[in-house]
Structures are given as structure tokens and as C-alpha cells.
Coordinates of C-alpha atoms and ligand atoms in Angstrom, one line a residue:
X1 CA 150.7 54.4 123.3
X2 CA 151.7 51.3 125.1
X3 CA 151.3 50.9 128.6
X4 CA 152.5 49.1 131.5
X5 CA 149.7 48.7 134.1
X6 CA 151.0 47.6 137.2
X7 CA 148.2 46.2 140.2
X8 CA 149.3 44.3 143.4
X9 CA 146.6 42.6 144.0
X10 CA 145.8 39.0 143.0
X11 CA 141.9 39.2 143.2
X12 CA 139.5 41.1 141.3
X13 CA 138.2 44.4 144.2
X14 CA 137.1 47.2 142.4
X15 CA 139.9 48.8 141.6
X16 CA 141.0 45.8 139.6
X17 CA 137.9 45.5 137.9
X18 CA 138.4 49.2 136.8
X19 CA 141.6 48.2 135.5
X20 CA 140.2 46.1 132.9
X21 CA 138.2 48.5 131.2
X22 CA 140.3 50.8 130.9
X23 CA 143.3 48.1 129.7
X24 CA 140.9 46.3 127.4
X25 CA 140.9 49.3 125.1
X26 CA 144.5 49.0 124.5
X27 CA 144.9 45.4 123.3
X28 CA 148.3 44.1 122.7
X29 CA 149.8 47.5 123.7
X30 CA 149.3 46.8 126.8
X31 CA 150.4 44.7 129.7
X32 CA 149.1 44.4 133.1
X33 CA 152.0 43.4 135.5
X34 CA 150.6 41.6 138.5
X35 CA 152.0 41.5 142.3
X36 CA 150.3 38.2 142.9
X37 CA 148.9 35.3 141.4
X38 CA 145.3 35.1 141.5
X39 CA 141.5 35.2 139.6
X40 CA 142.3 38.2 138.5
X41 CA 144.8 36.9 136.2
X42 CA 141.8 35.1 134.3
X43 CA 139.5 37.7 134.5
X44 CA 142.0 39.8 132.3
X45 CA 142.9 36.4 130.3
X46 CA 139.2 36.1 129.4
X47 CA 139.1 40.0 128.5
X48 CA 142.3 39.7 125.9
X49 CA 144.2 41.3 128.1
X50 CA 148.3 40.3 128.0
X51 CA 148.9 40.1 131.8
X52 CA 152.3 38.5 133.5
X53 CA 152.4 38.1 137.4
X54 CA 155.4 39.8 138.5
X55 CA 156.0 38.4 141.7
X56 CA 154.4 34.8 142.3
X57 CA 153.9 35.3 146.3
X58 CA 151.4 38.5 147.4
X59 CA 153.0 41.4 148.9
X60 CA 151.8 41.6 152.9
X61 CA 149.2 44.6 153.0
X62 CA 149.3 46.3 156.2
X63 CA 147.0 49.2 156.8
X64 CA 148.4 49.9 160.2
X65 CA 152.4 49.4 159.3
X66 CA 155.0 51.9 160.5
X67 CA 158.3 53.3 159.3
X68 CA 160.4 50.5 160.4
X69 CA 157.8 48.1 158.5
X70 CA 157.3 50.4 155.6
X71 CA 161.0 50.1 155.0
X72 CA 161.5 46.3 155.7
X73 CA 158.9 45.8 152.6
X74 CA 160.5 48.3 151.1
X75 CA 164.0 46.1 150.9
X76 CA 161.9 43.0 149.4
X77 CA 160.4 45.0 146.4
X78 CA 163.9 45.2 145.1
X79 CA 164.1 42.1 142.8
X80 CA 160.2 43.2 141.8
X81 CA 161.3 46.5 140.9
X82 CA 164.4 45.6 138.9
X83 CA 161.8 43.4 136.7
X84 CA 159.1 46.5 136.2
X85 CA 162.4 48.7 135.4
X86 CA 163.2 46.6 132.7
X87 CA 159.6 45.5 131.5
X88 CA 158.9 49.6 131.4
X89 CA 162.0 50.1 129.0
X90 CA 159.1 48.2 126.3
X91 CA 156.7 50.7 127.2
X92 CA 155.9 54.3 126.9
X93 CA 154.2 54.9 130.2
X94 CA 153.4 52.9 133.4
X95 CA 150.0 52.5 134.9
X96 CA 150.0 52.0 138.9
X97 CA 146.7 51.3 139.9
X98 CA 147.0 50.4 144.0
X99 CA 149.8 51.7 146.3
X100 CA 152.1 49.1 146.2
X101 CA 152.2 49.4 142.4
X102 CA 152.8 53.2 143.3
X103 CA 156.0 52.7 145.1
X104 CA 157.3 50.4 142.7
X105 CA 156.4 52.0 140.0
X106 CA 157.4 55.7 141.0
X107 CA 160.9 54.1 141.8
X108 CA 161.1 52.1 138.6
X109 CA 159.9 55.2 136.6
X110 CA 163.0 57.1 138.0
X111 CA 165.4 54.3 136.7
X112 CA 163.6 53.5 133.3
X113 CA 163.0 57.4 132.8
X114 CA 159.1 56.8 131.9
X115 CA 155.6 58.7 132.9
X116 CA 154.2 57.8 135.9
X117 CA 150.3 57.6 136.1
X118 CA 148.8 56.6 139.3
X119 CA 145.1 55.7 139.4
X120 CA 143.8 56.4 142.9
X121 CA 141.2 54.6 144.4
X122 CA 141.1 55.2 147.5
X123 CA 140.4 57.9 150.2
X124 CA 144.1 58.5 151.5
X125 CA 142.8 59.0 155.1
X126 CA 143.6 57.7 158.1
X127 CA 140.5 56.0 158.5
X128 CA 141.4 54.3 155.9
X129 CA 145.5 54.2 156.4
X130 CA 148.1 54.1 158.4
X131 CA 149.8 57.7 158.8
X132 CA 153.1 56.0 157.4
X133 CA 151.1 54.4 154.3
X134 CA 149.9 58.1 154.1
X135 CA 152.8 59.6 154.1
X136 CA 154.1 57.1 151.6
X137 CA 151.5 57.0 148.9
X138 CA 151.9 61.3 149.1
X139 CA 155.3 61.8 148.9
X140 CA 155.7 59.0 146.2
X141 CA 152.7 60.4 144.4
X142 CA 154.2 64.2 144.5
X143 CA 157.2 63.3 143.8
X144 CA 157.1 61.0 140.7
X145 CA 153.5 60.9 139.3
X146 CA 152.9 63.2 135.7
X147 CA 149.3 62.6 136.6
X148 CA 146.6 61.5 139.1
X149 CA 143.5 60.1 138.0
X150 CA 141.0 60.0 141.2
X151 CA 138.3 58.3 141.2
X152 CA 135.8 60.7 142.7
X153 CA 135.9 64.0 143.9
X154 CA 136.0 62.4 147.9
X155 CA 139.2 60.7 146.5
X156 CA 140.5 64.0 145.3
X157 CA 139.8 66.0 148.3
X158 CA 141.6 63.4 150.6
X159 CA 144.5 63.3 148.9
X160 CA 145.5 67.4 148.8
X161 CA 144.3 67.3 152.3
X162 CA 147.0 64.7 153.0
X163 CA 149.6 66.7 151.4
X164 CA 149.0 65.7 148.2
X165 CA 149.5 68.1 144.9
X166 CA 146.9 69.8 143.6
X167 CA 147.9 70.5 139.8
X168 CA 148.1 67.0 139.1
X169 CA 144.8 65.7 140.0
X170 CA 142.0 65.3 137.2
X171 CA 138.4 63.2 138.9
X172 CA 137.5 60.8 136.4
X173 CA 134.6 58.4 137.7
X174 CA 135.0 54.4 137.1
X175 CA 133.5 53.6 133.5
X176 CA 130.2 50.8 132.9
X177 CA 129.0 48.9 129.6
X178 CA 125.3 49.9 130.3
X179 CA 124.5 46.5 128.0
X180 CA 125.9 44.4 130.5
X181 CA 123.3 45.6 133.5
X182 CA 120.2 44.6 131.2
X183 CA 119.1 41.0 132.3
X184 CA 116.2 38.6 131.0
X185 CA 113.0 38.8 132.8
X186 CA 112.8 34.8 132.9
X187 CA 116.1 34.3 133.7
X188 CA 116.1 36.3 136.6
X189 CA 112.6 34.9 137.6
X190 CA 114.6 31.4 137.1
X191 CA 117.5 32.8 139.1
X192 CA 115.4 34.2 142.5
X193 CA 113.6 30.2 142.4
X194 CA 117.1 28.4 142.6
X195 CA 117.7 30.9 145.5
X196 CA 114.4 30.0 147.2
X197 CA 113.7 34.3 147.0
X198 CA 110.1 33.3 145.2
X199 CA 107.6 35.5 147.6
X200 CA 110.5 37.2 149.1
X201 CA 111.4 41.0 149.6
X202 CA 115.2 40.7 148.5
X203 CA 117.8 43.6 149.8
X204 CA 121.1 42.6 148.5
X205 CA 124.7 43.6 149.9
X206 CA 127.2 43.5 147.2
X207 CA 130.8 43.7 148.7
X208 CA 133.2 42.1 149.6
X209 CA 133.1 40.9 153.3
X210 CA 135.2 43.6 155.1
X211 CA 134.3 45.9 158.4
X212 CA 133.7 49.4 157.3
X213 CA 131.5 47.6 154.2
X214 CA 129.2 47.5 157.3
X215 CA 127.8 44.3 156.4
X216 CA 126.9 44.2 160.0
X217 CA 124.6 47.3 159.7
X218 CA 122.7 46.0 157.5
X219 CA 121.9 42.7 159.1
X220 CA 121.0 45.0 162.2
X221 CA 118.3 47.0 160.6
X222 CA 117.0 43.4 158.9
X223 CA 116.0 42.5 162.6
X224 CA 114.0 45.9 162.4
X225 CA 111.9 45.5 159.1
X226 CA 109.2 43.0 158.7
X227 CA 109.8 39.0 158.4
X228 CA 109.1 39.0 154.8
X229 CA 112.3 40.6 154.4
X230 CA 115.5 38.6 153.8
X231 CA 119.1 39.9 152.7
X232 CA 121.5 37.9 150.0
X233 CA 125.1 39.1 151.3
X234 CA 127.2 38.5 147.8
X235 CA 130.9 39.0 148.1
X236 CA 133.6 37.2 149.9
X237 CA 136.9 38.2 152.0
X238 CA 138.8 38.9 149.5
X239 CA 141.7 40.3 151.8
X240 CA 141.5 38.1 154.4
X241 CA 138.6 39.2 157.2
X242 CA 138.0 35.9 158.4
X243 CA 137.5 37.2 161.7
X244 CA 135.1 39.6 160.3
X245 CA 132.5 36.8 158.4
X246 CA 132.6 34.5 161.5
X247 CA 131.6 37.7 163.4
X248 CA 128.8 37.9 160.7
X249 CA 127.7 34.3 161.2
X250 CA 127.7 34.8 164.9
X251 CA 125.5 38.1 164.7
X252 CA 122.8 36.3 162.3
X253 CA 122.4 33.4 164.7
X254 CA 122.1 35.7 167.6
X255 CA 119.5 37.8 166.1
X256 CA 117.6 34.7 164.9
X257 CA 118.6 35.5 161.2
X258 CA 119.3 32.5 160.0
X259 CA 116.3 32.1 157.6
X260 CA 116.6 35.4 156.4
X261 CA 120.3 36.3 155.6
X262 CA 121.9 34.5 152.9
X263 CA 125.5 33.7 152.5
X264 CA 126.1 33.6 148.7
X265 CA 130.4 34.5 148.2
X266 CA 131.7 35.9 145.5
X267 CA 129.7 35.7 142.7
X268 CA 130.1 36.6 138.6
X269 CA 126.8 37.3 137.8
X270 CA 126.3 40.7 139.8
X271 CA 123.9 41.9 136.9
X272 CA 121.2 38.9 137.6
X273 CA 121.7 39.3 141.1
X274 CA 121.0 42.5 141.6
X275 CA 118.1 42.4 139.3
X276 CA 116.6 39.5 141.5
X277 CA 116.7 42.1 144.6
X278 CA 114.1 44.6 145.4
X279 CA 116.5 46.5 146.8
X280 CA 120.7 47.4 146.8
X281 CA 122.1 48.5 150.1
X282 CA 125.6 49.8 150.3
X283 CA 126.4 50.3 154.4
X284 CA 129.9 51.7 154.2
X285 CA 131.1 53.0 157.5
X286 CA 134.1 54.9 156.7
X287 CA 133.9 57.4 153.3
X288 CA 133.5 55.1 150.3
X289 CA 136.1 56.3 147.7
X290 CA 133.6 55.5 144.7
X291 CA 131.5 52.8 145.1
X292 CA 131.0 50.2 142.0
X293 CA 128.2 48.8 143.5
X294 CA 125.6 52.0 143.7
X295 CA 126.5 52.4 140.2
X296 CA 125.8 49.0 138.9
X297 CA 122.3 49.0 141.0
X298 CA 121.4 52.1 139.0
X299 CA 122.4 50.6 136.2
X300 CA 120.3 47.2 136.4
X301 CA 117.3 49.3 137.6
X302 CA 117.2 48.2 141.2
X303 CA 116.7 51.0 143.8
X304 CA 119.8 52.0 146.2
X305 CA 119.9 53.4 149.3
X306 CA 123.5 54.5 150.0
X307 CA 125.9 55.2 153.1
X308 CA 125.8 59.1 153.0
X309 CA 129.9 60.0 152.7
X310 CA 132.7 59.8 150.2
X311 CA 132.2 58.9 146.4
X312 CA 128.5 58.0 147.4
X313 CA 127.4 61.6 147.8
X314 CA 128.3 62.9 144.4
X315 CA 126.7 59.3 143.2
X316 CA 123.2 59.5 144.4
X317 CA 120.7 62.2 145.3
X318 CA 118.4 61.7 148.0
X319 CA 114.7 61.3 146.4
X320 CA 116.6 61.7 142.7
X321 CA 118.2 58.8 141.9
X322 CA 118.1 56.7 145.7
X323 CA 118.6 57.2 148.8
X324 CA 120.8 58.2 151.7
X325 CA 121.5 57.1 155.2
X326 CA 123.8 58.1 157.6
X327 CA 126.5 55.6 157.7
X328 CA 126.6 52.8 160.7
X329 CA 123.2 53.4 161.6
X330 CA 121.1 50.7 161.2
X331 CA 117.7 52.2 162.5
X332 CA 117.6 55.0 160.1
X333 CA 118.4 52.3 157.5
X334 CA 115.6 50.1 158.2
X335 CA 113.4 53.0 158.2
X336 CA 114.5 53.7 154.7
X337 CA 113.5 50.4 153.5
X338 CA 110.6 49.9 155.1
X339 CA 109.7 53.7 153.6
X340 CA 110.1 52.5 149.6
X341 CA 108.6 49.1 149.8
X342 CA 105.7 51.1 151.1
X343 CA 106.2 53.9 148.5
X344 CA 106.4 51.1 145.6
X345 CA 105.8 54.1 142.8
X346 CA 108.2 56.9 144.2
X347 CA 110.0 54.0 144.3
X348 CA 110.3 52.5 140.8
X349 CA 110.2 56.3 139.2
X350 CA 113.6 56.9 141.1
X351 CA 115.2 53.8 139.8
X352 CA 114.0 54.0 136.4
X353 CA 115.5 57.6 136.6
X354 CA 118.4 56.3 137.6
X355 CA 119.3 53.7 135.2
X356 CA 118.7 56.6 132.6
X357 CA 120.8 59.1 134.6
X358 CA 123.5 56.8 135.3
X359 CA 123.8 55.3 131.4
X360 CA 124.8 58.6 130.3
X361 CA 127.2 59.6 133.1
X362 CA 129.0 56.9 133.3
X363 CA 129.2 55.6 129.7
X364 CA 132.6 53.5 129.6
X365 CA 133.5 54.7 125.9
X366 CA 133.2 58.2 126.9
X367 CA 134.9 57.8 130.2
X368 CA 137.7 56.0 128.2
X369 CA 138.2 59.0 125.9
X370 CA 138.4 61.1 128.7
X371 CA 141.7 59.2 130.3
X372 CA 143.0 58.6 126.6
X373 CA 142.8 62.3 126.4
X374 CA 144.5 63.0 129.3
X375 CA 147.3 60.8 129.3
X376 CA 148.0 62.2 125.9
X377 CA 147.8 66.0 127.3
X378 CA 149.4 65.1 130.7
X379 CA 152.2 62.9 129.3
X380 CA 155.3 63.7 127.3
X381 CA 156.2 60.4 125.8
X382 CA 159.3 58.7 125.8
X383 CA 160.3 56.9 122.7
X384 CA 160.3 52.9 123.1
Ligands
UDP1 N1 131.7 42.1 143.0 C1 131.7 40.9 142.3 N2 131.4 39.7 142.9 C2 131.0 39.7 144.2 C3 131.0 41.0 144.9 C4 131.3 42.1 144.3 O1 132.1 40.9 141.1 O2 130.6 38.7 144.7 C5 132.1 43.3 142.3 C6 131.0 44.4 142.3 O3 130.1 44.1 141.2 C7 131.8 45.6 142.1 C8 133.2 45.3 142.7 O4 133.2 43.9 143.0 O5 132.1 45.9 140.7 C9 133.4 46.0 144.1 O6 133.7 47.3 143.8 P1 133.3 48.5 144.8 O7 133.8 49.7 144.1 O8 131.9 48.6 145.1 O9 134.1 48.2 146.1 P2 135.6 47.8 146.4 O10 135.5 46.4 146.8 O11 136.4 48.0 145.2 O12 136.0 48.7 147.6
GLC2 C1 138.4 50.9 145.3 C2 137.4 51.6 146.2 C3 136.0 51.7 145.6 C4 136.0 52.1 144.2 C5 136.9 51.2 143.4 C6 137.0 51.6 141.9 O1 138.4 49.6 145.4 O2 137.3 51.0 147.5 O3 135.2 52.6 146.3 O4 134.7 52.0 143.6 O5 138.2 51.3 143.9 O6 137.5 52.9 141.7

């Protein structure tokens, strides 16, 4: 089967990084057609993948926009969508994986009379959206989508709430090599001196820098737990929060944080990193829709404690696998973490269960055989 996958973004969020597992598996059958111009096209150059940016300037995402908006941006996808019409006409089935790439896609499926697939990542509320974004990503789902791969159940649920259809919706979770998530003892021992952790207890935050990734919650309850504590923020703004990291800055130096939160940006070696910490926090404050980074914690053997909502929930089990916290509230959260560096054992038993736990359910190859099977049950191909 070859396949168009079609992403808007430039840099490599979660979703993207999803993308290139599931697009790696089919080689030169495959093209991932890009909305901007970014990292992410060398991320999927390094993985094989044939990529071609689409359009060289990123499409405006707003959140908040409204009809009139919606339909302005509408009127400059034209010349985008007449080159995904014709690029589709060399495959059998396109890929959208964000919501841009759902509206062009769904139109360009209509004119080049292929499958639509749309991957959802997100939770299609309207904490999340605008109810004209909503109302978009719905009606163009329902109308032209064969199928609908959510990424969690959360993500599922949204969407039929919304309006969404029912009977196209399958749940299938975001896939991991678990090889990838096994580090080096030295080289992480290496890693945590060049930091200056040595003698440290390390909670990391792995997300990009964004509001309702609560980064701010977290630095909160660090004022809360004992000095020997310090927090390595890794991630960037990847969709430009400026506002949001000076805010950061400016809530570190007025807590007297400065020694004890580090900065580090976006990083490639998540595996190492979150190795080096004795702890993963993930703070969300809205509903996470999945949530990579609990996931790859597990999977590198690091205790999480999680923002109870969303994805998370049906991700970790309190006292199982990690923890859970209400979301946005930093004193619970720093009672959390002061309770498992106390409870080192408990502890350790629940992260080594969950590095077991999570291998198995979210195995990459398996997880790939489960969308391969679908699109070939779902989809009634179309001869190139
Ligand atoms: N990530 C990364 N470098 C960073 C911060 C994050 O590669 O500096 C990765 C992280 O390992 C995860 C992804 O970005 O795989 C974020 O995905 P997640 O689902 O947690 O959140 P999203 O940003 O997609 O909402
Ligand atoms: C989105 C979501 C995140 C999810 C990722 C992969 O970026 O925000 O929760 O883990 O997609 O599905």
C-alpha cells in the first residue's frame, strides 16, 4: 500500500514523532508531505523516510480563530491543496496526521477520489480548541475520513462528544522501540556530572514549554520539597510561548529557584535524560490526549507521577505502575514526591513493574500491525 502522510507542522511534537514510526515501516511507499519547513524534515531524513515540504512558509495555527478566520485560511490552502491532489493521484491512501493536514486532505481526497485516514492526537475539546476549530476538525472528519485512529480512549471520547462519528473510531496507543529506553549505567553517570546533578535528587519535566504542560506547577511544588531537590525542564517552545518561558524565568527567580531549576531546551537524548532523573513529572493542566513522555519514563525505568486526566489515566495506575495527582495542584504534587523518595523500595518495585508492563503494551511492531491491519480492513483501495 503506498501512502501519503500529510503533517503541518515543521517541528517534531509528539504527534510528529508518532508519525515516523508508523511511516518508517513503509519505506519508499511512502511520503510524508510537510506544511512547513523545519527539524522535522531531518528527523524523517535520518529515519529513510521520503519526505517533501509542501508549502515552504508554516500555516498560522490559531486555537482561538473564528468562522470568518477559519475561512480566510481556508482561501490560502488552495494552491497547497491542488499539490496534495495531485501528489495523492501516486498514492493509494492519504495519511493526515494534525488538523490542518485534515482539511486539506479531506478536500484533496474528494478531488483525487482516495481514502482518507486521519490520526487524531488530540482531545477535540474546547479546552483545547476553539468551537470553530471544533466544529471544523468534526465535520471534515465525518464527512470524509474511512477511518479514525485515536490515540487513546480520552481522545476517542472527546471527539463523539463533539459530534464526532462513532463507527469510525478504532483507539490505537502511540508505538515505542523498548531498546531505545535502555541506557549505559556509565554513560548516564557521565551524563548527570556534565549537568552538575552529581548528589542531586533530579525530577525531570519533559515537554515542550507550553501553559497547560503546567511547567509552572511543577516549579511550584519544587519550592515545597527539600533543597536537595532540583528540576531539569527539557523541551523548548516549539509553537511559539515565548511569553510563557519568560513567565517561567520570572517565577524561578521569584521563588529563589535559580540554583535548582534547570533550563536544558530541546534535547535528542530523552532516553539518557530521563535515566539521569530520579524522578519524571508530567503536570498537564488540561486532559492530556496521550502523553509520550509517561510512556517513555516507564520505559527507561524512572518513576512517573502523572496529571490525573486524559490519556494519563488509562496510562498509569496509582501505586501500579506511578502515580497520580490532580492536575494544577502543586501541593499535592510535592507531597507525592517527597512520599517516593521517602518510600525508595515501593518506589523502585513500581518502576521496574512498569518498564515490564509498559514493553509489552506498547511494543511498536505490534502496535504497527495493528494500524496495518486496519487500514487494510477499513480501506477499499484505489488503484494507483
Ligand atoms: N521531546 C524531545 N525533546 C525534548 C522534549 C520532548 O524529543 O526536548 C519528545 C518527548 O520525548 C516525547 C515528545 O517530544 O516523545 C512529546 O510528546 P508528548 O506526547 O509527551 O507531548 P506533545 O508535545 O506531543 O503534546
Ligand atoms: C499529541 C498529544 C500528545 C500525544 C501525541 C502523540 O501531540 O498532545 O498527548 O502523546 O500527540 O499521539
Amino acid at each position: 500500500m503506498k501512502i501519503l502522510f500529510l503533517d503541518q507542522s515543521g517541528k517534531p511534537g509528539g504527534a510528529e514523532l508518532c508519525l515516523i514510526d508508523i511511516a518508517k515501516l513503509y519505506g519508499h511507499n511512502a511520503l510524508v508531505g510537510l506544511f512547513a519547513d523545519g527539524s522535522f524534515k531531518h528527523l524523517l531524513q535520518q529515519n529513510n523516510i521520503p519526505v517533501e515540504v509542501l508549502k515552504n512558509q508554516a500555516i498560522a495555527v490559531r486555537k482561538e480563530s473564528n468562522l470568518i478566520q477559519g475561512l480566510t485560511s481556508l482561501g490560502q490552502l488552495i494552491p497547497l491543496i491542488t499539490k496534495v491532489v495531485k501528489k495523492a493521484r501516486e498514492y493509494n491512501l492519504i495519511y493526515a496526521n494534525t488538523q490542518k493536514a485534515l482539511v486539506v486532505g479531506a478536500i484533496a481526497s474528494f478531488f483525487s477520489r482516495r481514502p482518507l485516514v486521519y490520526h487524531l492526537h488530540d482531545i477535540l475539546s474546547t479546552e483545547h480548541f476553539s468551537q470553530t476549530n471544533l466544529r471544523i476538525a468534526v465535520n471534515f472528519a465525518n464527512r470524509f475520513a474511512s477511518l479514525i485512529i485515536a490515540n487513546s480512549q480520552a481522545s476517542k471520547t472527546a471527539f463523539i462528544k463533539a459530534g464526532g462519528r462513532r463507527d469510525i473510531v478504532e483507539v490505537v496507543y502511540n508505538g515505542f522501540e523498548s531498546k531505545n529506553y535502555q541506557t549505559n549505567e556509565s554513560d548516564i553517570k557521565q551524563l548527570r556530572q556534565n549537568l552538575e546533578l552529581q548528589g542531586k535528587i533530579v525530577v525531570g519535566h519533559f515537554s515542550r514549554l507550553a501553559p497547560w504542560k503546567g511547567q509552572h506547577v511543577l516549579i511550584d511544588a519544587l519550592a515545597k520539597c527539600p533543597p536537595q531537590v532540583t528540576v531539569i525542564l527539557v523541551g523548548d517552545a516549539l509553537f511559539g510561548e515565548q511569553n510563557y518561558v519568560q513567565q517561567l524565568h520570572q517565577q524561578v527567580a521569584k521563588l529563589g529557584l535559580e540554583n535548582r531549576v534547570k533550563f536544558l531546551g530541546f534535547r535528542s537524548d530523552i532516553p539518557q535524560l530521563m535515566a539521569a532523573c530520579d524522578l519524571v513529572a508530567h503536570t498537564s493542566t488540561f486532559p492530556e490526549p496521550f502523553g509520550r513522555v509517561i510512556v517513555e519514563a516507564m520505559l527507561c525505568g524512572t518513576p512517573v507521577i502523572a496529571a490525573k486526566a486524559g490519556g494519563a489515566i488509562e496510562l498509569v495506575e496509582h501505586g501500579i505502575n506511578g502515580f497520580l495527582v490532580t492536575p494544577g495542584e502543586p501541593h499535592e504534587l510535592a507531597q507525592v514526591i517527597i512520599k517516593c523518595l521517602q518510600k525508595t523500595e515501593i518506589t523502585a518495585t513500581i518502576a521496574k513493574n512498569a518498564r515490564i508492563t509498559a514493553s509489552e503494551r506498547f511494543d511498536v511492531a505490534t502496535i504497527n500491525q495493528q494500524i496495518a491491519q486496519l487500514l487494510s480492513e477499513k480501506i477499499q483501495q484505489s488503484p494507483t
